[in-house]
Amino acid sequence: MVHEIFKRALAQRYGAVKSQYPTEGRRKWRLRVLYESWPSIGSLTGQDGMTIDSLVETNPDPLDELLEDDELGLIIRTDFSNDEAWNTFCQKFHASQKELLSDIAGGGAETTTEDAPSTSTDVPMTDDTGPRPSTSTAEGEDGESDSSSDTPDIMKVLDPSADAADRLRLTNISNLTALRLFNDVDIRPAPSPPAGTKRISPPNPLIDQGGWQEIYTGKNLWIYDTRSNTDECVRIVSQEGDFYGTATGDSWRARVSHICELQFSMAYQGLKIDFNGLDKWDWNERARNLAETSAF
């Protein structure tokens, strides 16, 4: 559900933005409306946004086709320098997914949040629209899906290496760029600052823009980057900030063997990685996101 305040902005500007940029899609149109509305979006009055719901939700986007299946998350390859490392990563991923799907099919996937990897050990922490990227789904070495006909795969794998333009478009993308390509933007009230703490200055929509925060909805995104070639981990991207000062697009690294279990637990069991209230997200990736907020 789109936040009511954002609906008002969409009701007032979505049609005009769509007409001005007819070759773009729903995600970019929504983003443009939001950035036209900062920093005073919270004071919008007048027409409510109820009539905009069906229009915004049914308008197409160039990347919708990649996201229409039932997988819970999307692994995005953004580094193309080491095919051997990527293939090894994929083999380990397929093996872990196949094992989890087998457990699910056999009724043995009653994983609790206590069984999920902990932040201190098993989840290591180290510090415009264009052509649709090609996709390789999460398939095993025999070319068949890891799942049975009755159980959808946990994850989809996006590997655009076969297309030079798609590969260039996704090479080394930031967490924020990935969110804007594959998720839909929305807003929510920003978390409250701790007592005695001033609001951030200058404001930034990914943390706090006039008391509001830019957030994203859609499939969870897991990014294979240059470091993945050696550490066999991916960046799991946050769709909204946690406590005040953390930001939408923050990320931490998860081992390939835990991706599917984490995704399953996040989707169905409410698993939330919070580092016991400490800010242990990747600072470099956060700084990169904050610098890119208005670059679209």
mmCIF file of C-alpha atoms in Angstrom:
data_model
loop_
_atom_site.group_PDB
_atom_site.id
_atom_site.type_symbol
_atom_site.label_atom_id
_atom_site.label_comp_id
_atom_site.label_asym_id
_atom_site.label_seq_id
_atom_site.Cartn_x
_atom_site.Cartn_y
_atom_site.Cartn_z
ATOM 1 C CA MET A 1 0.000 0.000 0.000
ATOM 2 C CA VAL A 2 1.250 3.442 -0.940
ATOM 3 C CA HIS A 3 1.419 5.889 1.980
ATOM 4 C CA GLU A 4 -1.527 8.283 1.964
ATOM 5 C CA ILE A 5 0.693 11.375 1.846
ATOM 6 C CA PHE A 6 2.557 10.031 -1.168
ATOM 7 C CA LYS A 7 -0.779 9.207 -2.797
ATOM 8 C CA ARG A 8 -1.662 12.887 -2.630
ATOM 9 C CA ALA A 9 1.544 13.802 -4.412
ATOM 10 C CA LEU A 10 0.925 11.143 -7.034
ATOM 11 C CA ALA A 11 -2.660 12.295 -7.531
ATOM 12 C CA GLN A 12 -1.434 15.815 -8.226
ATOM 13 C CA ARG A 13 1.623 15.151 -10.374
ATOM 14 C CA TYR A 14 1.798 11.564 -11.657
ATOM 15 C CA GLY A 15 -0.172 12.183 -14.856
ATOM 16 C CA ALA A 16 1.866 15.229 -15.793
ATOM 17 C CA VAL A 17 5.177 13.492 -15.104
ATOM 18 C CA LYS A 18 4.106 10.480 -17.144
ATOM 19 C CA SER A 19 3.228 12.750 -20.067
ATOM 20 C CA GLN A 20 6.531 14.602 -19.793
ATOM 21 C CA TYR A 21 8.608 11.384 -19.750
ATOM 22 C CA PRO A 22 6.525 8.921 -21.786
ATOM 23 C CA THR A 23 9.356 6.466 -22.484
ATOM 24 C CA GLU A 24 10.047 5.829 -18.796
ATOM 25 C CA GLY A 25 8.120 3.430 -16.581
ATOM 26 C CA ARG A 26 6.152 3.386 -13.364
ATOM 27 C CA ARG A 27 9.139 3.225 -11.017
ATOM 28 C CA LYS A 28 10.845 6.258 -12.549
ATOM 29 C CA TRP A 29 7.595 8.235 -12.702
ATOM 30 C CA ARG A 30 6.941 7.602 -9.024
ATOM 31 C CA LEU A 31 10.488 8.602 -8.157
ATOM 32 C CA ARG A 32 10.238 11.836 -10.126
ATOM 33 C CA VAL A 33 6.997 12.754 -8.351
ATOM 34 C CA LEU A 34 8.584 12.117 -4.973
ATOM 35 C CA TYR A 35 11.606 14.298 -5.701
ATOM 36 C CA GLU A 36 9.415 17.078 -7.033
ATOM 37 C CA SER A 37 7.573 16.953 -3.707
ATOM 38 C CA TRP A 38 10.550 17.175 -1.326
ATOM 39 C CA PRO A 39 10.925 18.749 1.130
ATOM 40 C CA SER A 40 7.327 19.816 1.715
ATOM 41 C CA ILE A 41 5.536 16.550 0.935
ATOM 42 C CA GLY A 42 4.214 16.292 4.488
ATOM 43 C CA SER A 43 2.218 19.500 4.077
ATOM 44 C CA LEU A 44 0.369 18.488 0.904
ATOM 45 C CA THR A 45 -3.355 19.078 1.112
ATOM 46 C CA GLY A 46 -6.320 18.739 -1.175
ATOM 47 C CA GLN A 47 -7.217 15.749 -3.314
ATOM 48 C CA ASP A 48 -6.681 12.453 -1.581
ATOM 49 C CA GLY A 49 -4.917 9.704 -3.422
ATOM 50 C CA MET A 50 -7.515 6.957 -3.385
ATOM 51 C CA THR A 51 -8.213 7.289 -7.125
ATOM 52 C CA ILE A 52 -4.530 6.944 -7.997
ATOM 53 C CA ASP A 53 -4.097 3.425 -6.595
ATOM 54 C CA SER A 54 -5.110 1.363 -9.604
ATOM 55 C CA LEU A 55 -3.352 3.684 -12.050
ATOM 56 C CA VAL A 56 0.009 3.590 -10.287
ATOM 57 C CA GLU A 57 -0.088 -0.115 -9.508
ATOM 58 C CA THR A 58 -1.102 -1.246 -12.995
ATOM 59 C CA ASN A 59 1.083 1.060 -15.086
ATOM 60 C CA PRO A 60 3.862 -1.029 -16.622
ATOM 61 C CA ASP A 61 7.559 -0.786 -15.953
ATOM 62 C CA PRO A 62 10.286 -2.105 -18.281
ATOM 63 C CA LEU A 63 11.645 -4.461 -15.598
ATOM 64 C CA ASP A 64 8.332 -5.914 -14.395
ATOM 65 C CA GLU A 65 8.820 -9.029 -16.494
ATOM 66 C CA LEU A 66 11.853 -9.994 -14.406
ATOM 67 C CA LEU A 67 9.864 -9.762 -11.193
ATOM 68 C CA GLU A 68 6.517 -11.339 -12.029
ATOM 69 C CA ASP A 69 7.310 -14.865 -10.809
ATOM 70 C CA ASP A 70 6.872 -16.106 -7.242
ATOM 71 C CA GLU A 71 10.483 -16.024 -6.046
ATOM 72 C CA LEU A 72 10.983 -14.078 -2.820
ATOM 73 C CA GLY A 73 14.292 -12.437 -3.693
ATOM 74 C CA LEU A 74 16.558 -11.469 -6.563
ATOM 75 C CA ILE A 75 20.313 -12.084 -6.761
ATOM 76 C CA ILE A 76 21.884 -9.507 -9.095
ATOM 77 C CA ARG A 77 25.298 -10.049 -10.638
ATOM 78 C CA THR A 78 27.117 -6.693 -10.849
ATOM 79 C CA ASP A 79 30.719 -7.884 -11.314
ATOM 80 C CA PHE A 80 31.849 -9.698 -14.451
ATOM 81 C CA SER A 81 35.582 -9.998 -13.904
ATOM 82 C CA ASN A 82 35.725 -13.622 -12.752
ATOM 83 C CA ASP A 83 33.405 -16.174 -14.353
ATOM 84 C CA GLU A 84 35.010 -19.050 -12.451
ATOM 85 C CA ALA A 85 34.223 -17.449 -9.095
ATOM 86 C CA TRP A 86 30.683 -16.648 -10.230
ATOM 87 C CA ASN A 87 30.079 -20.213 -11.396
ATOM 88 C CA THR A 88 31.384 -21.600 -8.103
ATOM 89 C CA PHE A 89 29.111 -19.212 -6.212
ATOM 90 C CA CYS A 90 26.123 -20.316 -8.300
ATOM 91 C CA GLN A 91 26.847 -23.998 -7.696
ATOM 92 C CA LYS A 92 26.907 -23.443 -3.933
ATOM 93 C CA PHE A 93 23.781 -21.318 -4.113
ATOM 94 C CA HIS A 94 21.877 -23.928 -6.138
ATOM 95 C CA ALA A 95 22.918 -26.648 -3.692
ATOM 96 C CA SER A 96 21.683 -24.675 -0.673
ATOM 97 C CA GLN A 97 18.432 -23.745 -2.402
ATOM 98 C CA LYS A 98 17.788 -27.317 -3.463
ATOM 99 C CA GLU A 99 18.355 -28.517 0.095
ATOM 100 C CA LEU A 100 15.947 -25.941 1.550
ATOM 101 C CA LEU A 101 13.290 -26.654 -1.081
ATOM 102 C CA SER A 102 13.612 -30.354 -0.313
ATOM 103 C CA ASP A 103 13.059 -29.593 3.375
ATOM 104 C CA ILE A 104 10.016 -27.486 2.533
ATOM 105 C CA ALA A 105 8.539 -30.162 0.288
ATOM 106 C CA GLY A 106 9.092 -32.729 3.034
ATOM 107 C CA GLY A 107 7.572 -30.543 5.737
ATOM 108 C CA GLY A 108 10.932 -30.111 7.431
ATOM 109 C CA ALA A 109 11.413 -26.365 6.970
ATOM 110 C CA GLU A 110 10.066 -25.291 10.324
ATOM 111 C CA THR A 111 13.068 -23.022 10.715
ATOM 112 C CA THR A 112 12.772 -20.668 13.647
ATOM 113 C CA THR A 113 14.494 -17.338 13.984
ATOM 114 C CA GLU A 114 16.713 -18.978 16.588
ATOM 115 C CA ASP A 115 17.886 -21.408 13.895
ATOM 116 C CA ALA A 116 18.712 -18.599 11.481
ATOM 117 C CA PRO A 117 22.280 -17.351 11.169
ATOM 118 C CA SER A 118 23.311 -14.913 13.879
ATOM 119 C CA THR A 119 24.783 -11.508 13.187
ATOM 120 C CA SER A 120 27.960 -12.263 15.097
ATOM 121 C CA THR A 121 29.020 -15.482 13.374
ATOM 122 C CA ASP A 122 27.121 -16.836 10.382
ATOM 123 C CA VAL A 123 26.302 -13.457 8.838
ATOM 124 C CA PRO A 124 29.753 -11.872 8.414
ATOM 125 C CA MET A 125 30.068 -8.097 8.328
ATOM 126 C CA THR A 126 33.000 -6.572 6.497
ATOM 127 C CA ASP A 127 33.525 -3.390 6.204
ATOM 128 C CA ASP A 128 16.495 5.998 -16.369
ATOM 129 C CA THR A 129 15.207 2.916 -17.813
ATOM 130 C CA GLY A 130 16.758 1.015 -20.680
ATOM 131 C CA PRO A 131 16.685 -2.444 -22.194
ATOM 132 C CA ARG A 132 15.535 -5.217 -19.895
ATOM 133 C CA PRO A 133 18.528 -7.170 -18.574
ATOM 134 C CA SER A 134 18.586 -10.826 -19.510
ATOM 135 C CA THR A 135 17.979 -13.247 -16.693
ATOM 136 C CA SER A 136 19.109 -16.681 -15.682
ATOM 137 C CA THR A 137 16.769 -18.216 -13.166
ATOM 138 C CA ALA A 138 18.058 -20.261 -10.250
ATOM 139 C CA GLU A 139 18.702 -23.471 -12.112
ATOM 140 C CA GLY A 140 20.893 -26.409 -11.328
ATOM 141 C CA GLU A 141 23.593 -27.860 -13.516
ATOM 142 C CA ASP A 142 21.059 -29.995 -15.379
ATOM 143 C CA GLY A 143 19.297 -26.816 -16.548
ATOM 144 C CA GLU A 144 16.188 -27.478 -14.482
ATOM 145 C CA SER A 145 14.789 -25.382 -11.690
ATOM 146 C CA ASP A 146 15.887 -26.262 -8.177
ATOM 147 C CA SER A 147 12.253 -26.597 -7.149
ATOM 148 C CA SER A 148 9.567 -29.153 -7.787
ATOM 149 C CA SER A 149 6.548 -28.227 -9.876
ATOM 150 C CA ASP A 150 4.643 -27.402 -6.690
ATOM 151 C CA THR A 151 7.259 -25.299 -4.905
ATOM 152 C CA PRO A 152 8.596 -22.092 -6.478
ATOM 153 C CA ASP A 153 12.271 -21.277 -6.157
ATOM 154 C CA ILE A 154 13.262 -19.091 -3.210
ATOM 155 C CA MET A 155 15.399 -16.801 -5.374
ATOM 156 C CA LYS A 156 15.798 -15.668 -8.954
ATOM 157 C CA VAL A 157 19.297 -15.085 -10.325
ATOM 158 C CA LEU A 158 19.890 -12.156 -12.686
ATOM 159 C CA ASP A 159 23.040 -12.556 -14.786
ATOM 160 C CA PRO A 160 23.176 -10.040 -17.661
ATOM 161 C CA SER A 161 26.630 -11.137 -18.835
ATOM 162 C CA ALA A 162 25.363 -12.264 -22.246
ATOM 163 C CA ASP A 163 24.292 -8.750 -23.241
ATOM 164 C CA ALA A 164 26.936 -6.014 -23.339
ATOM 165 C CA ALA A 165 24.470 -3.154 -22.778
ATOM 166 C CA ASP A 166 22.764 -4.877 -19.850
ATOM 167 C CA ARG A 167 26.123 -5.808 -18.347
ATOM 168 C CA LEU A 168 27.300 -2.194 -18.550
ATOM 169 C CA ARG A 169 24.082 -0.963 -16.992
ATOM 170 C CA LEU A 170 24.432 -3.190 -13.925
ATOM 171 C CA THR A 171 28.202 -3.172 -13.455
ATOM 172 C CA ASN A 172 29.111 -2.019 -9.935
ATOM 173 C CA ILE A 173 25.703 -0.454 -9.265
ATOM 174 C CA SER A 174 24.964 0.935 -5.828
ATOM 175 C CA ASN A 175 22.328 -0.449 -3.503
ATOM 176 C CA LEU A 176 20.166 2.596 -4.173
ATOM 177 C CA THR A 177 20.366 2.158 -7.941
ATOM 178 C CA ALA A 178 19.322 -1.474 -7.552
ATOM 179 C CA LEU A 179 16.356 -0.504 -5.385
ATOM 180 C CA ARG A 180 15.219 2.101 -7.896
ATOM 181 C CA LEU A 181 15.476 -0.370 -10.780
ATOM 182 C CA PHE A 182 13.773 -3.356 -9.163
ATOM 183 C CA ASN A 183 11.592 -1.978 -6.311
ATOM 184 C CA ASP A 184 8.896 0.704 -6.080
ATOM 185 C CA VAL A 185 9.523 3.870 -4.075
ATOM 186 C CA ASP A 186 7.281 4.955 -1.202
ATOM 187 C CA ILE A 187 7.632 7.010 1.987
ATOM 188 C CA ARG A 188 7.097 6.539 5.703
ATOM 189 C CA PRO A 189 7.627 8.700 8.789
ATOM 190 C CA ALA A 190 11.338 8.697 9.601
ATOM 191 C CA PRO A 191 12.329 6.927 12.841
ATOM 192 C CA SER A 192 12.397 9.297 15.807
ATOM 193 C CA PRO A 193 15.800 10.616 16.904
ATOM 194 C CA PRO A 194 16.926 9.503 20.373
ATOM 195 C CA ALA A 195 16.259 11.973 23.155
ATOM 196 C CA GLY A 196 18.750 14.818 23.029
ATOM 197 C CA THR A 197 19.797 14.019 19.466
ATOM 198 C CA LYS A 198 19.439 16.577 16.688
ATOM 199 C CA ARG A 199 18.054 15.636 13.302
ATOM 200 C CA ILE A 200 20.665 15.062 10.605
ATOM 201 C CA SER A 201 21.995 18.086 8.759
ATOM 202 C CA PRO A 202 21.903 18.452 5.852
ATOM 203 C CA PRO A 203 18.757 16.332 5.557
ATOM 204 C CA ASN A 204 18.730 13.338 3.241
ATOM 205 C CA PRO A 205 15.611 11.442 2.098
ATOM 206 C CA LEU A 206 17.228 8.066 2.783
ATOM 207 C CA ILE A 207 17.430 8.978 6.483
ATOM 208 C CA ASP A 208 15.230 11.973 7.255
ATOM 209 C CA GLN A 209 13.773 14.641 4.984
ATOM 210 C CA GLY A 210 11.431 16.840 6.956
ATOM 211 C CA GLY A 211 10.404 13.916 9.142
ATOM 212 C CA TRP A 212 9.888 11.517 6.214
ATOM 213 C CA GLN A 213 12.007 8.709 4.786
ATOM 214 C CA GLU A 214 12.260 7.358 1.246
ATOM 215 C CA ILE A 215 11.656 3.588 1.328
ATOM 216 C CA TYR A 216 11.160 0.762 -1.177
ATOM 217 C CA THR A 217 8.822 -2.198 -1.578
ATOM 218 C CA GLY A 218 9.205 -5.353 -3.641
ATOM 219 C CA LYS A 219 11.461 -8.386 -3.739
ATOM 220 C CA ASN A 220 14.514 -8.419 -1.479
ATOM 221 C CA LEU A 221 17.697 -7.659 -3.414
ATOM 222 C CA TRP A 222 21.007 -9.512 -2.950
ATOM 223 C CA ILE A 223 23.966 -8.041 -4.855
ATOM 224 C CA TYR A 224 26.947 -10.024 -6.109
ATOM 225 C CA ASP A 225 29.851 -7.549 -6.331
ATOM 226 C CA THR A 226 33.629 -7.588 -6.805
ATOM 227 C CA ARG A 227 34.227 -8.740 -3.227
ATOM 228 C CA SER A 228 31.919 -11.682 -3.821
ATOM 229 C CA ASN A 229 34.566 -13.237 -6.059
ATOM 230 C CA THR A 230 36.732 -13.853 -2.998
ATOM 231 C CA ASP A 231 34.455 -13.859 0.059
ATOM 232 C CA GLU A 232 31.481 -15.720 -1.541
ATOM 233 C CA CYS A 233 29.097 -13.269 0.107
ATOM 234 C CA VAL A 234 26.488 -10.894 -1.295
ATOM 235 C CA ARG A 235 25.137 -7.545 -0.125
ATOM 236 C CA ILE A 236 21.605 -7.836 1.261
ATOM 237 C CA VAL A 237 19.961 -4.466 0.709
ATOM 238 C CA SER A 238 17.662 -2.841 3.283
ATOM 239 C CA GLN A 239 14.442 -1.398 1.890
ATOM 240 C CA GLU A 240 14.162 1.094 4.760
ATOM 241 C CA GLY A 241 16.294 2.370 7.608
ATOM 242 C CA ASP A 242 16.331 0.672 10.994
ATOM 243 C CA PHE A 243 16.820 3.145 13.863
ATOM 244 C CA TYR A 244 17.469 6.869 13.439
ATOM 245 C CA GLY A 245 20.672 7.566 11.528
ATOM 246 C CA THR A 246 20.611 4.335 9.563
ATOM 247 C CA ALA A 247 19.456 4.656 5.975
ATOM 248 C CA THR A 248 17.356 3.077 3.285
ATOM 249 C CA GLY A 249 19.735 1.077 1.092
ATOM 250 C CA ASP A 250 22.057 0.087 3.940
ATOM 251 C CA SER A 251 23.585 -3.344 3.447
ATOM 252 C CA TRP A 252 25.450 -6.146 5.143
ATOM 253 C CA ARG A 253 27.079 -9.243 3.704
ATOM 254 C CA ALA A 254 25.663 -12.747 3.862
ATOM 255 C CA ARG A 255 27.406 -15.990 2.893
ATOM 256 C CA VAL A 256 26.113 -17.867 -0.124
ATOM 257 C CA SER A 257 25.225 -20.898 2.002
ATOM 258 C CA HIS A 258 22.816 -18.793 4.084
ATOM 259 C CA ILE A 259 21.066 -16.730 1.399
ATOM 260 C CA CYS A 260 18.024 -18.952 0.898
ATOM 261 C CA GLU A 261 17.521 -19.696 4.586
ATOM 262 C CA LEU A 262 17.752 -16.014 5.443
ATOM 263 C CA GLN A 263 15.347 -15.040 2.663
ATOM 264 C CA PHE A 264 12.850 -17.689 3.744
ATOM 265 C CA SER A 265 13.055 -16.613 7.391
ATOM 266 C CA MET A 266 12.768 -12.914 6.524
ATOM 267 C CA ALA A 267 9.704 -13.513 4.354
ATOM 268 C CA TYR A 268 7.790 -16.004 6.470
ATOM 269 C CA GLN A 269 9.082 -15.778 10.030
ATOM 270 C CA GLY A 270 9.758 -12.082 10.532
ATOM 271 C CA LEU A 271 13.519 -12.470 10.863
ATOM 272 C CA LYS A 272 15.162 -9.064 11.267
ATOM 273 C CA ILE A 273 18.899 -8.490 11.506
ATOM 274 C CA ASP A 274 19.440 -5.518 13.820
ATOM 275 C CA PHE A 275 22.955 -6.060 15.221
ATOM 276 C CA ASN A 276 21.572 -5.567 18.741
ATOM 277 C CA GLY A 277 20.956 -1.879 18.103
ATOM 278 C CA LEU A 278 24.484 -1.168 16.842
ATOM 279 C CA ASP A 279 25.170 0.539 13.524
ATOM 280 C CA LYS A 280 27.162 -2.202 11.794
ATOM 281 C CA TRP A 281 25.928 -1.682 8.263
ATOM 282 C CA ASP A 282 28.464 -0.998 5.534
ATOM 283 C CA TRP A 283 29.432 2.679 5.888
ATOM 284 C CA ASN A 284 31.008 2.895 2.443
ATOM 285 C CA GLU A 285 27.855 1.668 0.738
ATOM 286 C CA ARG A 286 25.751 4.060 2.814
ATOM 287 C CA ALA A 287 27.911 7.024 1.814
ATOM 288 C CA ARG A 288 27.613 5.974 -1.811
ATOM 289 C CA ASN A 289 23.825 5.830 -1.567
ATOM 290 C CA LEU A 290 23.539 9.199 0.185
ATOM 291 C CA ALA A 291 25.612 10.812 -2.555
ATOM 292 C CA GLU A 292 23.334 9.396 -5.264
ATOM 293 C CA THR A 293 19.913 10.336 -3.899
ATOM 294 C CA SER A 294 19.094 12.974 -6.523
ATOM 295 C CA ALA A 295 21.007 11.307 -9.381
ATOM 296 C CA PHE A 296 18.299 9.708 -11.497
#
